mmCIF file of C-alpha atoms in Angstrom:
data_model
loop_
_atom_site.group_PDB
_atom_site.id
_atom_site.type_symbol
_atom_site.label_atom_id
_atom_site.label_comp_id
_atom_site.label_asym_id
_atom_site.label_seq_id
_atom_site.Cartn_x
_atom_site.Cartn_y
_atom_site.Cartn_z
ATOM 1 C CA MET G 1 0.293 0.377 -0.037
ATOM 2 C CA MET G 2 1.235 3.369 -0.965
ATOM 3 C CA GLN G 3 2.219 6.069 1.782
ATOM 4 C CA ALA G 4 -0.222 9.461 0.765
ATOM 5 C CA ASP G 5 1.599 12.202 0.204
ATOM 6 C CA ARG G 6 1.545 14.863 2.369
ATOM 7 C CA PRO G 7 0.039 17.797 1.341
ATOM 8 C CA GLY G 8 2.291 20.160 0.082
ATOM 9 C CA PRO G 9 2.283 23.919 0.832
ATOM 10 C CA ALA G 10 -0.766 26.467 -0.291
ATOM 11 C CA PHE G 11 0.046 28.906 -2.248
ATOM 12 C CA MET G 12 -1.992 32.680 -3.554
ATOM 13 C CA ARG G 13 -1.803 35.123 -5.924
ATOM 14 C CA LYS G 14 0.040 38.082 -5.167
ATOM 15 C CA PRO G 15 -1.683 41.419 -4.623
ATOM 16 C CA ASP G 16 0.697 43.324 -7.095
ATOM 17 C CA VAL G 17 -0.436 40.971 -9.764
ATOM 18 C CA ILE G 18 -3.188 42.585 -11.871
ATOM 19 C CA HIS G 19 -5.072 40.180 -14.426
ATOM 20 C CA SER G 20 -7.904 40.959 -16.658
ATOM 21 C CA THR G 21 -10.578 37.529 -18.106
ATOM 22 C CA THR G 22 -10.570 38.123 -21.751
ATOM 23 C CA THR G 23 -12.481 35.578 -24.681
ATOM 24 C CA ASP G 24 -9.344 33.662 -24.793
ATOM 25 C CA GLY G 25 -8.462 33.626 -21.334
ATOM 26 C CA ILE G 26 -6.563 35.670 -18.260
ATOM 27 C CA LEU G 27 -4.145 38.499 -18.768
ATOM 28 C CA ALA G 28 -2.096 38.875 -15.774
ATOM 29 C CA LEU G 29 0.600 42.134 -15.642
ATOM 30 C CA HIS G 30 2.593 42.426 -12.614
ATOM 31 C CA ILE G 31 2.484 46.207 -11.030
ATOM 32 C CA ASP G 32 6.027 46.220 -10.138
ATOM 33 C CA SER G 33 7.867 44.815 -12.976
ATOM 34 C CA GLY G 34 5.657 45.242 -16.069
ATOM 35 C CA ALA G 35 5.694 41.639 -16.739
ATOM 36 C CA CYS G 36 3.120 39.998 -18.517
ATOM 37 C CA PHE G 37 1.455 36.845 -18.633
ATOM 38 C CA ALA G 38 -1.585 35.313 -20.689
ATOM 39 C CA PHE G 39 -3.129 31.833 -19.375
ATOM 40 C CA GLY G 40 -5.643 30.291 -20.812
ATOM 41 C CA GLY G 41 -7.327 26.866 -20.222
ATOM 42 C CA PRO G 42 -6.181 24.698 -17.205
ATOM 43 C CA SER G 43 -3.730 27.136 -17.057
ATOM 44 C CA ALA G 44 -6.244 30.382 -16.696
ATOM 45 C CA ARG G 45 -8.612 27.501 -13.859
ATOM 46 C CA ILE G 46 -5.565 27.284 -12.048
ATOM 47 C CA TRP G 47 -5.340 30.936 -11.886
ATOM 48 C CA GLU G 48 -8.777 31.717 -10.678
ATOM 49 C CA LEU G 49 -8.511 29.055 -8.342
ATOM 50 C CA LEU G 50 -5.662 30.649 -6.658
ATOM 51 C CA GLU G 51 -7.850 33.828 -5.587
ATOM 52 C CA GLN G 52 -7.834 32.025 -2.157
ATOM 53 C CA PRO G 53 -5.046 29.700 -0.805
ATOM 54 C CA ILE G 54 -4.896 26.523 -2.430
ATOM 55 C CA THR G 55 -2.726 23.470 -2.521
ATOM 56 C CA ALA G 56 -1.564 21.873 -5.378
ATOM 57 C CA GLU G 57 -3.115 18.668 -4.158
ATOM 58 C CA GLN G 58 -6.825 20.665 -3.744
ATOM 59 C CA ALA G 59 -6.043 22.374 -7.260
ATOM 60 C CA ALA G 60 -5.338 18.840 -8.985
ATOM 61 C CA GLY G 61 -8.429 17.496 -7.532
ATOM 62 C CA ARG G 62 -11.053 20.548 -8.346
ATOM 63 C CA LEU G 63 -9.132 20.131 -12.244
ATOM 64 C CA VAL G 64 -9.771 16.469 -12.359
ATOM 65 C CA ARG G 65 -13.071 16.826 -12.105
ATOM 66 C CA GLU G 66 -13.779 19.630 -14.159
ATOM 67 C CA TYR G 67 -10.865 17.832 -17.289
ATOM 68 C CA VAL G 68 -10.250 14.662 -18.718
ATOM 69 C CA VAL G 69 -6.605 13.870 -17.038
ATOM 70 C CA ASP G 70 -5.100 11.865 -15.423
ATOM 71 C CA GLU G 71 -4.835 12.294 -11.299
ATOM 72 C CA ASP G 72 -1.245 11.696 -10.348
ATOM 73 C CA GLU G 73 -0.062 13.211 -13.687
ATOM 74 C CA CYS G 74 -1.964 16.584 -12.891
ATOM 75 C CA ARG G 75 -0.922 16.705 -9.552
ATOM 76 C CA ASP G 76 2.740 16.659 -10.524
ATOM 77 C CA GLN G 77 1.727 19.202 -13.511
ATOM 78 C CA VAL G 78 0.020 21.594 -11.140
ATOM 79 C CA ARG G 79 3.182 21.298 -8.498
ATOM 80 C CA ALA G 80 5.647 22.238 -11.317
ATOM 81 C CA TYR G 81 3.282 24.858 -12.566
ATOM 82 C CA LEU G 82 3.137 26.203 -9.314
ATOM 83 C CA ASP G 83 6.580 26.422 -8.676
ATOM 84 C CA ARG G 84 6.883 28.376 -11.996
ATOM 85 C CA LEU G 85 4.389 30.706 -10.865
ATOM 86 C CA ARG G 86 6.457 31.648 -7.723
ATOM 87 C CA ALA G 87 9.315 31.786 -9.665
ATOM 88 C CA GLU G 88 7.561 34.299 -12.119
ATOM 89 C CA GLY G 89 6.837 36.356 -8.836
ATOM 90 C CA LEU G 90 3.265 35.458 -9.446
ATOM 91 C CA VAL G 91 2.353 33.846 -6.274
ATOM 92 C CA ALA G 92 3.638 32.992 -3.023
ATOM 93 C CA ILE G 93 3.335 30.750 -0.440
ATOM 94 C CA VAL G 94 0.875 31.567 2.118
ATOM 95 C CA ASP G 95 1.112 29.889 5.951
ATOM 96 C CA THR G 96 -2.914 28.512 6.066
ATOM 97 C CA ALA G 97 -2.681 28.244 10.214
ATOM 98 C CA ALA G 98 -2.322 31.295 10.660
ATOM 99 C CA MET B 1 12.351 89.776 -17.548
ATOM 100 C CA ALA B 2 8.851 91.468 -16.019
ATOM 101 C CA CYS B 3 8.155 92.335 -19.286
ATOM 102 C CA GLN B 4 8.740 88.896 -20.515
ATOM 103 C CA ASP B 5 6.522 87.051 -17.951
ATOM 104 C CA ARG B 6 3.499 89.823 -18.950
ATOM 105 C CA ALA B 7 3.886 88.851 -22.117
ATOM 106 C CA LEU B 8 3.867 84.984 -20.876
ATOM 107 C CA ARG B 9 0.722 85.815 -19.041
ATOM 108 C CA SER B 10 -1.289 87.817 -21.584
ATOM 109 C CA GLY B 11 -3.734 86.572 -23.962
ATOM 110 C CA SER B 12 -2.908 86.940 -27.965
ATOM 111 C CA ASN B 13 -4.797 89.975 -27.894
ATOM 112 C CA GLY B 14 -2.545 91.531 -25.328
ATOM 113 C CA THR B 15 -4.504 91.046 -22.693
ATOM 114 C CA SER B 16 -5.347 88.677 -19.439
ATOM 115 C CA GLY B 17 -6.367 85.395 -20.846
ATOM 116 C CA ARG B 18 -9.090 83.438 -19.414
ATOM 117 C CA HIS B 19 -9.072 80.662 -21.996
ATOM 118 C CA PRO B 20 -11.860 77.750 -21.802
ATOM 119 C CA TYR B 21 -11.040 74.803 -23.538
ATOM 120 C CA ARG B 22 -12.713 71.029 -23.989
ATOM 121 C CA ALA B 23 -10.373 68.228 -24.348
ATOM 122 C CA HIS B 24 -9.699 64.648 -22.991
ATOM 123 C CA GLY B 25 -13.401 64.422 -21.452
ATOM 124 C CA LEU B 26 -12.603 67.764 -19.394
ATOM 125 C CA ALA B 27 -13.922 71.285 -19.225
ATOM 126 C CA ILE B 28 -10.700 73.165 -18.888
ATOM 127 C CA LEU B 29 -9.875 77.281 -17.920
ATOM 128 C CA SER B 30 -6.472 78.081 -18.328
ATOM 129 C CA ASP B 31 -4.645 81.434 -17.861
ATOM 130 C CA ILE B 32 -2.476 80.545 -20.886
ATOM 131 C CA ALA B 33 -3.511 80.329 -24.199
ATOM 132 C CA LEU B 34 -3.536 76.460 -25.762
ATOM 133 C CA ASP B 35 -4.136 76.750 -28.847
ATOM 134 C CA GLN B 36 -3.566 73.209 -29.704
ATOM 135 C CA LEU B 37 -6.635 72.440 -27.665
ATOM 136 C CA PRO B 38 -10.288 72.378 -29.156
ATOM 137 C CA HIS B 39 -12.587 75.646 -27.878
ATOM 138 C CA GLY B 40 -14.549 74.873 -24.689
ATOM 139 C CA ASP B 41 -17.654 76.317 -23.225
ATOM 140 C CA GLU B 42 -16.785 79.499 -21.634
ATOM 141 C CA ASP B 43 -19.622 79.240 -19.336
ATOM 142 C CA ALA B 44 -19.318 75.374 -18.148
ATOM 143 C CA PRO B 45 -17.989 74.776 -15.075
ATOM 144 C CA PRO B 46 -13.838 73.756 -15.185
ATOM 145 C CA ASP B 47 -13.215 70.632 -14.152
ATOM 146 C CA LEU B 48 -9.058 71.501 -14.606
ATOM 147 C CA ARG B 49 -7.960 75.109 -13.896
ATOM 148 C CA ILE B 50 -4.839 76.162 -14.802
ATOM 149 C CA ARG B 51 -3.606 79.165 -13.509
ATOM 150 C CA PHE B 52 -0.012 81.015 -12.612
ATOM 151 C CA GLY B 53 0.864 81.294 -9.071
ATOM 152 C CA ASN B 54 4.148 80.445 -6.868
ATOM 153 C CA VAL B 55 5.483 77.117 -6.950
ATOM 154 C CA PRO B 56 7.061 75.661 -3.950
ATOM 155 C CA PRO B 57 10.637 74.961 -5.153
ATOM 156 C CA GLU B 58 11.226 71.652 -3.657
ATOM 157 C CA ASN B 59 10.411 68.717 -6.243
ATOM 158 C CA GLU B 60 7.754 65.815 -4.865
ATOM 159 C CA SER B 61 5.610 63.392 -6.601
ATOM 160 C CA ARG B 62 3.075 61.355 -4.442
ATOM 161 C CA PRO B 63 -0.878 60.572 -5.027
ATOM 162 C CA GLY B 64 -2.869 63.596 -5.949
ATOM 163 C CA TYR B 65 0.339 65.477 -6.063
ATOM 164 C CA ARG B 66 3.018 66.589 -8.430
ATOM 165 C CA CYS B 67 5.672 69.552 -7.943
ATOM 166 C CA TRP B 68 8.120 69.200 -10.644
ATOM 167 C CA GLN B 69 9.895 71.702 -13.473
ATOM 168 C CA VAL B 70 9.994 71.556 -16.625
ATOM 169 C CA ARG B 71 13.881 72.297 -18.259
ATOM 170 C CA ASP B 72 14.598 75.874 -17.818
ATOM 171 C CA GLN B 73 10.980 77.000 -18.301
ATOM 172 C CA PHE B 74 8.691 77.034 -15.630
ATOM 173 C CA ARG B 75 8.018 75.041 -12.099
ATOM 174 C CA TYR B 76 4.773 73.807 -11.922
ATOM 175 C CA VAL B 77 2.487 71.896 -9.112
ATOM 176 C CA VAL B 78 -0.771 69.783 -10.395
ATOM 177 C CA ARG B 79 -2.892 68.958 -7.619
ATOM 178 C CA ASP B 80 -6.149 66.185 -7.198
ATOM 179 C CA GLY B 81 -6.420 66.683 -11.547
ATOM 180 C CA ARG B 82 -8.380 69.692 -10.505
ATOM 181 C CA ASP B 83 -5.875 72.471 -10.277
ATOM 182 C CA ILE B 84 -2.501 73.518 -12.267
ATOM 183 C CA VAL B 85 -0.417 76.184 -11.107
ATOM 184 C CA ILE B 86 2.400 77.159 -13.080
ATOM 185 C CA GLU B 87 5.447 79.808 -12.254
ATOM 186 C CA PRO B 88 7.428 80.511 -15.214
ATOM 187 C CA LEU B 89 11.004 80.776 -14.634
ATOM 188 C CA ALA B 90 13.073 83.611 -16.129
ATOM 189 C CA GLY B 91 13.703 83.885 -20.203
ATOM 190 C CA ALA B 92 10.491 81.198 -20.671
ATOM 191 C CA SER B 93 9.017 80.761 -24.229
ATOM 192 C CA LYS B 94 5.339 81.472 -24.114
ATOM 193 C CA ARG B 95 4.944 78.642 -26.983
ATOM 194 C CA ASN B 96 7.734 76.203 -24.800
ATOM 195 C CA VAL B 97 5.351 76.354 -21.512
ATOM 196 C CA ALA B 98 2.530 75.840 -23.487
ATOM 197 C CA ASP B 99 3.300 72.710 -25.357
ATOM 198 C CA ALA B 100 4.396 71.779 -22.237
ATOM 199 C CA VAL B 101 1.121 72.195 -20.178
ATOM 200 C CA MET B 102 -0.663 70.098 -23.037
ATOM 201 C CA SER B 103 1.541 67.392 -23.153
ATOM 202 C CA ARG B 104 3.030 66.962 -19.590
ATOM 203 C CA LEU B 105 0.752 68.525 -17.226
ATOM 204 C CA ILE B 106 -2.892 67.807 -18.538
ATOM 205 C CA THR B 107 -0.797 64.129 -18.611
ATOM 206 C CA ALA B 108 -0.141 64.694 -14.832
ATOM 207 C CA ALA B 109 -3.677 65.870 -14.094
ATOM 208 C CA ILE B 110 -5.445 62.947 -16.390
ATOM 209 C CA TYR B 111 -3.701 60.274 -13.651
ATOM 210 C CA GLN B 112 -4.612 62.171 -10.515
ATOM 211 C CA ARG B 113 -8.167 62.456 -11.624
ATOM 212 C CA GLY B 114 -7.679 58.262 -12.250
ATOM 213 C CA ALA B 115 -8.118 57.805 -15.919
ATOM 214 C CA LEU B 116 -5.198 56.381 -18.374
ATOM 215 C CA PRO B 117 -2.961 58.306 -21.176
ATOM 216 C CA LEU B 118 -2.117 56.664 -24.217
ATOM 217 C CA HIS B 119 0.999 57.897 -25.923
ATOM 218 C CA ALA B 120 -0.914 58.214 -29.314
ATOM 219 C CA SER B 121 -2.594 60.133 -31.925
ATOM 220 C CA ALA B 122 -5.880 58.834 -33.098
ATOM 221 C CA VAL B 123 -8.171 58.854 -36.495
ATOM 222 C CA ASP B 124 -11.588 58.040 -36.587
ATOM 223 C CA ILE B 125 -12.485 55.998 -39.910
ATOM 224 C CA ASP B 126 -15.993 55.207 -40.640
ATOM 225 C CA GLY B 127 -16.511 55.242 -37.127
ATOM 226 C CA HIS B 128 -14.090 53.112 -36.242
ATOM 227 C CA LEU B 129 -11.148 54.452 -34.154
ATOM 228 C CA VAL B 130 -7.591 53.828 -34.695
ATOM 229 C CA ALA B 131 -4.752 54.951 -32.150
ATOM 230 C CA ILE B 132 -1.159 55.038 -33.263
ATOM 231 C CA CYS B 133 0.911 54.921 -30.101
ATOM 232 C CA GLY B 134 5.227 55.120 -30.182
ATOM 233 C CA GLY B 135 7.852 57.355 -28.718
ATOM 234 C CA SER B 136 8.312 61.009 -29.507
ATOM 235 C CA GLY B 137 9.642 61.135 -32.940
ATOM 236 C CA ALA B 138 8.167 58.296 -34.006
ATOM 237 C CA GLY B 139 5.837 59.127 -36.820
ATOM 238 C CA LYS B 140 2.501 58.943 -35.071
ATOM 239 C CA SER B 141 1.217 62.741 -36.322
ATOM 240 C CA THR B 142 2.778 61.566 -39.519
ATOM 241 C CA PHE B 143 0.729 58.587 -40.195
ATOM 242 C CA ALA B 144 -2.533 59.486 -38.484
ATOM 243 C CA ALA B 145 -1.736 62.755 -41.156
ATOM 244 C CA ALA B 146 -1.544 59.918 -43.701
ATOM 245 C CA LEU B 147 -4.731 58.020 -42.321
ATOM 246 C CA ALA B 148 -6.512 61.253 -42.450
ATOM 247 C CA ARG B 149 -6.048 61.560 -46.173
ATOM 248 C CA GLN B 150 -7.508 57.943 -46.639
ATOM 249 C CA GLY B 151 -10.882 59.353 -45.330
ATOM 250 C CA GLY B 152 -9.788 59.531 -41.549
ATOM 251 C CA GLN B 153 -10.740 62.393 -39.115
ATOM 252 C CA ILE B 154 -8.260 63.179 -36.870
ATOM 253 C CA VAL B 155 -9.489 62.842 -33.127
ATOM 254 C CA ALA B 156 -6.542 63.166 -30.712
ATOM 255 C CA ASP B 157 -2.523 64.308 -31.110
ATOM 256 C CA ASP B 158 0.154 62.536 -28.850
ATOM 257 C CA ILE B 159 -2.628 62.187 -25.965
ATOM 258 C CA LEU B 160 -5.545 59.621 -25.990
ATOM 259 C CA VAL B 161 -7.393 59.434 -22.875
ATOM 260 C CA LEU B 162 -8.979 55.950 -21.951
ATOM 261 C CA GLY B 163 -12.232 56.953 -19.915
ATOM 262 C CA ASP B 164 -14.472 55.084 -17.562
ATOM 263 C CA GLU B 165 -13.107 51.827 -16.009
ATOM 264 C CA GLY B 166 -16.656 50.492 -17.046
ATOM 265 C CA ASP B 167 -15.992 50.723 -20.639
ATOM 266 C CA VAL B 168 -12.633 49.586 -21.256
ATOM 267 C CA GLN B 169 -12.657 50.667 -24.695
ATOM 268 C CA GLY B 170 -13.947 54.181 -24.492
ATOM 269 C CA VAL B 171 -11.791 56.919 -25.122
ATOM 270 C CA TRP B 172 -11.615 60.946 -25.100
ATOM 271 C CA PRO B 173 -10.597 63.176 -27.871
ATOM 272 C CA GLY B 174 -8.413 66.104 -27.423
ATOM 273 C CA ALA B 175 -6.605 67.776 -30.341
ATOM 274 C CA ARG B 176 -8.107 70.104 -32.966
ATOM 275 C CA GLY B 177 -5.025 69.406 -35.427
ATOM 276 C CA LEU B 178 -1.373 67.981 -35.899
ATOM 277 C CA LYS B 179 1.841 68.614 -35.067
ATOM 278 C CA LEU B 180 4.150 68.201 -37.736
ATOM 279 C CA SER B 181 8.100 68.404 -38.878
ATOM 280 C CA GLU B 182 8.539 70.659 -42.156
ATOM 281 C CA ALA B 183 8.962 67.722 -44.093
ATOM 282 C CA SER B 184 6.023 65.549 -43.178
ATOM 283 C CA LEU B 185 4.269 68.883 -43.987
ATOM 284 C CA VAL B 186 5.341 68.819 -47.194
ATOM 285 C CA HIS B 187 4.492 65.239 -47.820
ATOM 286 C CA VAL B 188 1.409 65.628 -47.185
ATOM 287 C CA GLY B 189 1.048 68.610 -49.567
ATOM 288 C CA ARG B 190 1.258 71.752 -46.732
ATOM 289 C CA SER B 191 3.846 74.486 -46.532
ATOM 290 C CA SER B 192 5.212 75.414 -42.980
ATOM 291 C CA GLN B 193 4.054 79.144 -44.215
ATOM 292 C CA GLY B 194 1.800 80.857 -42.038
ATOM 293 C CA LEU B 195 1.714 77.812 -39.217
ATOM 294 C CA ASP B 196 2.963 78.263 -36.318
ATOM 295 C CA LEU B 197 5.620 76.289 -34.012
ATOM 296 C CA ALA B 198 4.067 74.549 -32.115
ATOM 297 C CA ASN B 199 7.429 74.790 -29.960
ATOM 298 C CA GLU B 200 10.834 75.442 -29.987
ATOM 299 C CA VAL B 201 12.554 72.171 -28.927
ATOM 300 C CA GLU B 202 10.840 69.933 -31.547
ATOM 301 C CA GLY B 203 10.785 71.909 -34.566
ATOM 302 C CA LYS B 204 7.132 70.935 -35.306
ATOM 303 C CA TYR B 205 4.882 73.285 -36.955
ATOM 304 C CA PHE B 206 1.003 72.939 -35.717
ATOM 305 C CA LEU B 207 -1.469 72.694 -38.472
ATOM 306 C CA PRO B 208 -5.038 73.174 -37.451
ATOM 307 C CA LEU B 209 -8.061 71.027 -38.661
ATOM 308 C CA PRO B 210 -11.484 71.887 -39.090
ATOM 309 C CA PRO B 211 -13.336 71.790 -35.814
ATOM 310 C CA ARG B 212 -15.274 68.778 -35.485
ATOM 311 C CA ASP B 213 -17.627 67.885 -32.052
ATOM 312 C CA PHE B 214 -16.300 64.549 -31.208
ATOM 313 C CA GLY B 215 -17.986 63.076 -28.103
ATOM 314 C CA ARG B 216 -16.111 59.706 -26.825
ATOM 315 C CA ARG B 217 -15.331 57.010 -29.104
ATOM 316 C CA ARG B 218 -14.615 53.157 -28.783
ATOM 317 C CA LEU B 219 -10.719 52.134 -29.715
ATOM 318 C CA SER B 220 -10.892 49.355 -32.382
ATOM 319 C CA ARG B 221 -7.291 49.247 -33.283
ATOM 320 C CA LEU B 222 -4.175 49.923 -31.382
ATOM 321 C CA LEU B 223 -0.744 50.003 -33.353
ATOM 322 C CA TRP B 224 2.390 50.472 -32.257
ATOM 323 C CA LEU B 225 4.638 52.715 -34.390
ATOM 324 C CA ARG B 226 8.015 51.539 -34.148
ATOM 325 C CA GLU B 227 11.281 51.216 -35.970
ATOM 326 C CA GLY B 228 11.829 48.206 -38.238
ATOM 327 C CA PRO B 229 11.478 47.097 -42.104
ATOM 328 C CA VAL B 230 7.924 47.865 -43.473
ATOM 329 C CA GLY B 231 5.050 45.946 -42.267
ATOM 330 C CA VAL B 232 2.271 45.305 -39.950
ATOM 331 C CA THR B 233 2.967 42.303 -37.528
ATOM 332 C CA PRO B 234 -0.296 41.332 -35.516
ATOM 333 C CA LEU B 235 -0.120 41.108 -31.478
ATOM 334 C CA ALA B 236 -2.347 38.998 -29.119
ATOM 335 C CA GLY B 237 -2.377 37.796 -25.456
ATOM 336 C CA ALA B 238 0.836 38.933 -23.239
ATOM 337 C CA GLN B 239 2.625 40.041 -26.402
ATOM 338 C CA ALA B 240 -0.186 42.642 -26.816
ATOM 339 C CA ALA B 241 -0.121 43.578 -23.129
ATOM 340 C CA ALA B 242 3.385 43.944 -22.948
ATOM 341 C CA ILE B 243 3.820 47.140 -25.645
ATOM 342 C CA TRP B 244 2.571 49.302 -22.514
ATOM 343 C CA ARG B 245 5.604 50.872 -22.245
ATOM 344 C CA ASN B 246 5.690 51.894 -25.970
ATOM 345 C CA CYS B 247 1.826 52.931 -25.491
ATOM 346 C CA ILE B 248 1.098 54.949 -22.212
ATOM 347 C CA ARG B 249 2.287 58.305 -21.653
ATOM 348 C CA MET B 250 4.715 58.809 -18.901
ATOM 349 C CA ALA B 251 4.244 55.411 -16.846
ATOM 350 C CA ASP B 252 6.429 56.336 -14.393
ATOM 351 C CA LEU B 253 3.624 58.608 -13.231
ATOM 352 C CA MET B 254 1.540 54.897 -12.940
ATOM 353 C CA HIS B 255 2.946 54.454 -9.612
ATOM 354 C CA VAL B 256 1.734 57.599 -8.176
ATOM 355 C CA ALA B 257 -1.533 57.379 -9.273
ATOM 356 C CA PRO B 258 -4.517 57.003 -6.974
ATOM 357 C CA HIS B 259 -6.073 54.054 -8.616
ATOM 358 C CA GLN B 260 -3.163 52.223 -10.448
ATOM 359 C CA ALA B 261 -4.612 48.679 -9.964
ATOM 360 C CA GLY B 262 -7.715 49.916 -12.191
ATOM 361 C CA LEU B 263 -5.299 51.786 -14.575
ATOM 362 C CA TRP B 264 -3.368 48.353 -15.176
ATOM 363 C CA ARG B 265 -6.751 46.845 -15.703
ATOM 364 C CA ARG B 266 -8.306 49.192 -17.716
ATOM 365 C CA TRP B 267 -4.911 48.716 -19.960
ATOM 366 C CA LEU B 268 -5.497 45.002 -20.034
ATOM 367 C CA GLY B 269 -9.271 45.322 -20.977
ATOM 368 C CA LEU B 270 -8.431 47.475 -23.781
ATOM 369 C CA VAL B 271 -5.710 45.361 -25.070
ATOM 370 C CA ALA B 272 -8.002 42.335 -25.089
ATOM 371 C CA GLY B 273 -10.793 44.101 -26.522
ATOM 372 C CA ALA B 274 -8.877 45.739 -29.306
ATOM 373 C CA THR B 275 -7.364 44.421 -32.623
ATOM 374 C CA VAL B 276 -3.223 45.322 -31.350
ATOM 375 C CA ALA B 277 -0.546 45.355 -33.965
ATOM 376 C CA THR B 278 2.673 46.678 -34.185
ATOM 377 C CA ILE B 279 3.608 48.634 -37.495
ATOM 378 C CA SER B 280 6.973 49.793 -39.246
ATOM 379 C CA HIS B 281 7.374 52.063 -42.051
ATOM 380 C CA GLY B 282 10.869 51.656 -42.543
ATOM 381 C CA ARG B 283 11.731 55.719 -42.201
ATOM 382 C CA ARG B 284 10.076 56.017 -45.470
ATOM 383 C CA MET B 285 7.099 58.245 -45.949
ATOM 384 C CA SER B 286 6.045 56.757 -49.382
ATOM 385 C CA ALA B 287 5.606 53.088 -47.410
ATOM 386 C CA LEU B 288 3.544 55.106 -44.683
ATOM 387 C CA ASP B 289 0.921 56.196 -47.287
ATOM 388 C CA GLU B 290 1.237 52.309 -48.200
ATOM 389 C CA LEU B 291 0.262 51.467 -44.933
ATOM 390 C CA ALA B 292 -2.466 53.733 -44.426
ATOM 391 C CA ARG B 293 -4.322 52.454 -47.859
ATOM 392 C CA ALA B 294 -4.570 49.328 -46.618
ATOM 393 C CA LEU B 295 -5.793 50.183 -43.311
ATOM 394 C CA ALA B 296 -8.266 52.730 -44.622
ATOM 395 C CA ALA B 297 -8.959 49.546 -46.795
ATOM 396 C CA ASP B 298 -10.273 47.312 -44.114
ATOM 397 C CA TYR B 299 -12.994 49.899 -43.134
ATOM 398 C CA LEU B 300 -14.065 51.861 -45.878
ATOM 399 C CA PRO B 301 -15.895 50.860 -48.921
ATOM 400 C CA GLY B 302 -13.358 51.682 -52.122
ATOM 401 C CA ASN B 303 -10.604 53.651 -51.132
ATOM 402 C CA ASN B 304 -11.541 57.429 -50.461
ATOM 403 C CA THR B 305 -8.624 59.967 -50.603
ATOM 404 C CA ARG B 306 -10.854 62.496 -49.428
ATOM 405 C CA SER B 307 -8.178 65.062 -47.350
ATOM 406 C CA GLU B 308 -9.203 66.548 -44.562
ATOM 407 C CA HIS B 309 -6.577 69.108 -44.834
ATOM 408 C CA ASP B 310 -7.666 70.357 -48.234
ATOM 409 C CA ALA B 311 -10.934 71.328 -46.563
ATOM 410 C CA SER B 312 -8.727 73.679 -43.810
#
């Protein structure tokens, strides 16, 4: 029997990132750097979910219900994607215990 | 120096002036003549008052307040987007002061009022508004003139103001002519003879155009005029949004704008709703004409070469 993964950290959008919903997805802009990003499909859905603190596992759980995707593969990809968003300065790890 | 100061403060007929204008969605009342702006109603209560007075010596920029100096011409303070005070320096040129008021100071006031100013000229082609963005000297006004030769009507020159947040593509007109270089004037079949210099810095002349009553317009196409080989390159998504540096006037003032987040959202909404492209003329006037013809053909049935300049 496989040991269940420990839930990872919770991520959330940073307040200095502005976004606008368009017909094609979401456009986002980092106020300090002026860097622009576009999200479509599942990445746009993840961005929506990041309005509140959410772990990669929780986000993957939502995507699995909404898209035809393998759960384990989805979880791994969402983890990697959240790490990329964090590296870009768009999201931060938040302390949900507070 | 005192006589120069008096000359700066006097109207064109030598008397003290109070000049009403209607531009960028604002009723403006100014002590200094701003001849490039459309005339307004003398009785309209002003949204923005521009007057002479004393200005503090220290530079400061914070939400709702900007106190600064324009080269060796004048010091100014802009408060809450409603009040501009100008203190000319010794040897200031009336023309340079007026030009800087119409560009930099009104831009600062627009930010303070929560609106977003684009560094753009704009042309209405059969009800479709095309904005031409770019840095100083990029050819915005010259391209606007080329579009006007194809049947378009000039709506704005150098400043185009995005209006209410509820309508991200709504823009306000704000010009009654174009600032053009000698070479551009010759290209559109005009001479600089009889025209006033817009300022003594750029060497451009002000070409007035027939007065028109423009209300708010909706922007349908946003073009970034840039260096490069002749051509048009469509942009979308993040690429379109990223051209803000080339399209937003005095973007450094965004950081002290009272509604910064709203302004950025307005920019994103604009690029999401409009057709965005870069356009390059390869520094050839003839290429500008070709590009203008192609663009006008998108909107006009046939190819109407009626020129707005000919009517002035």
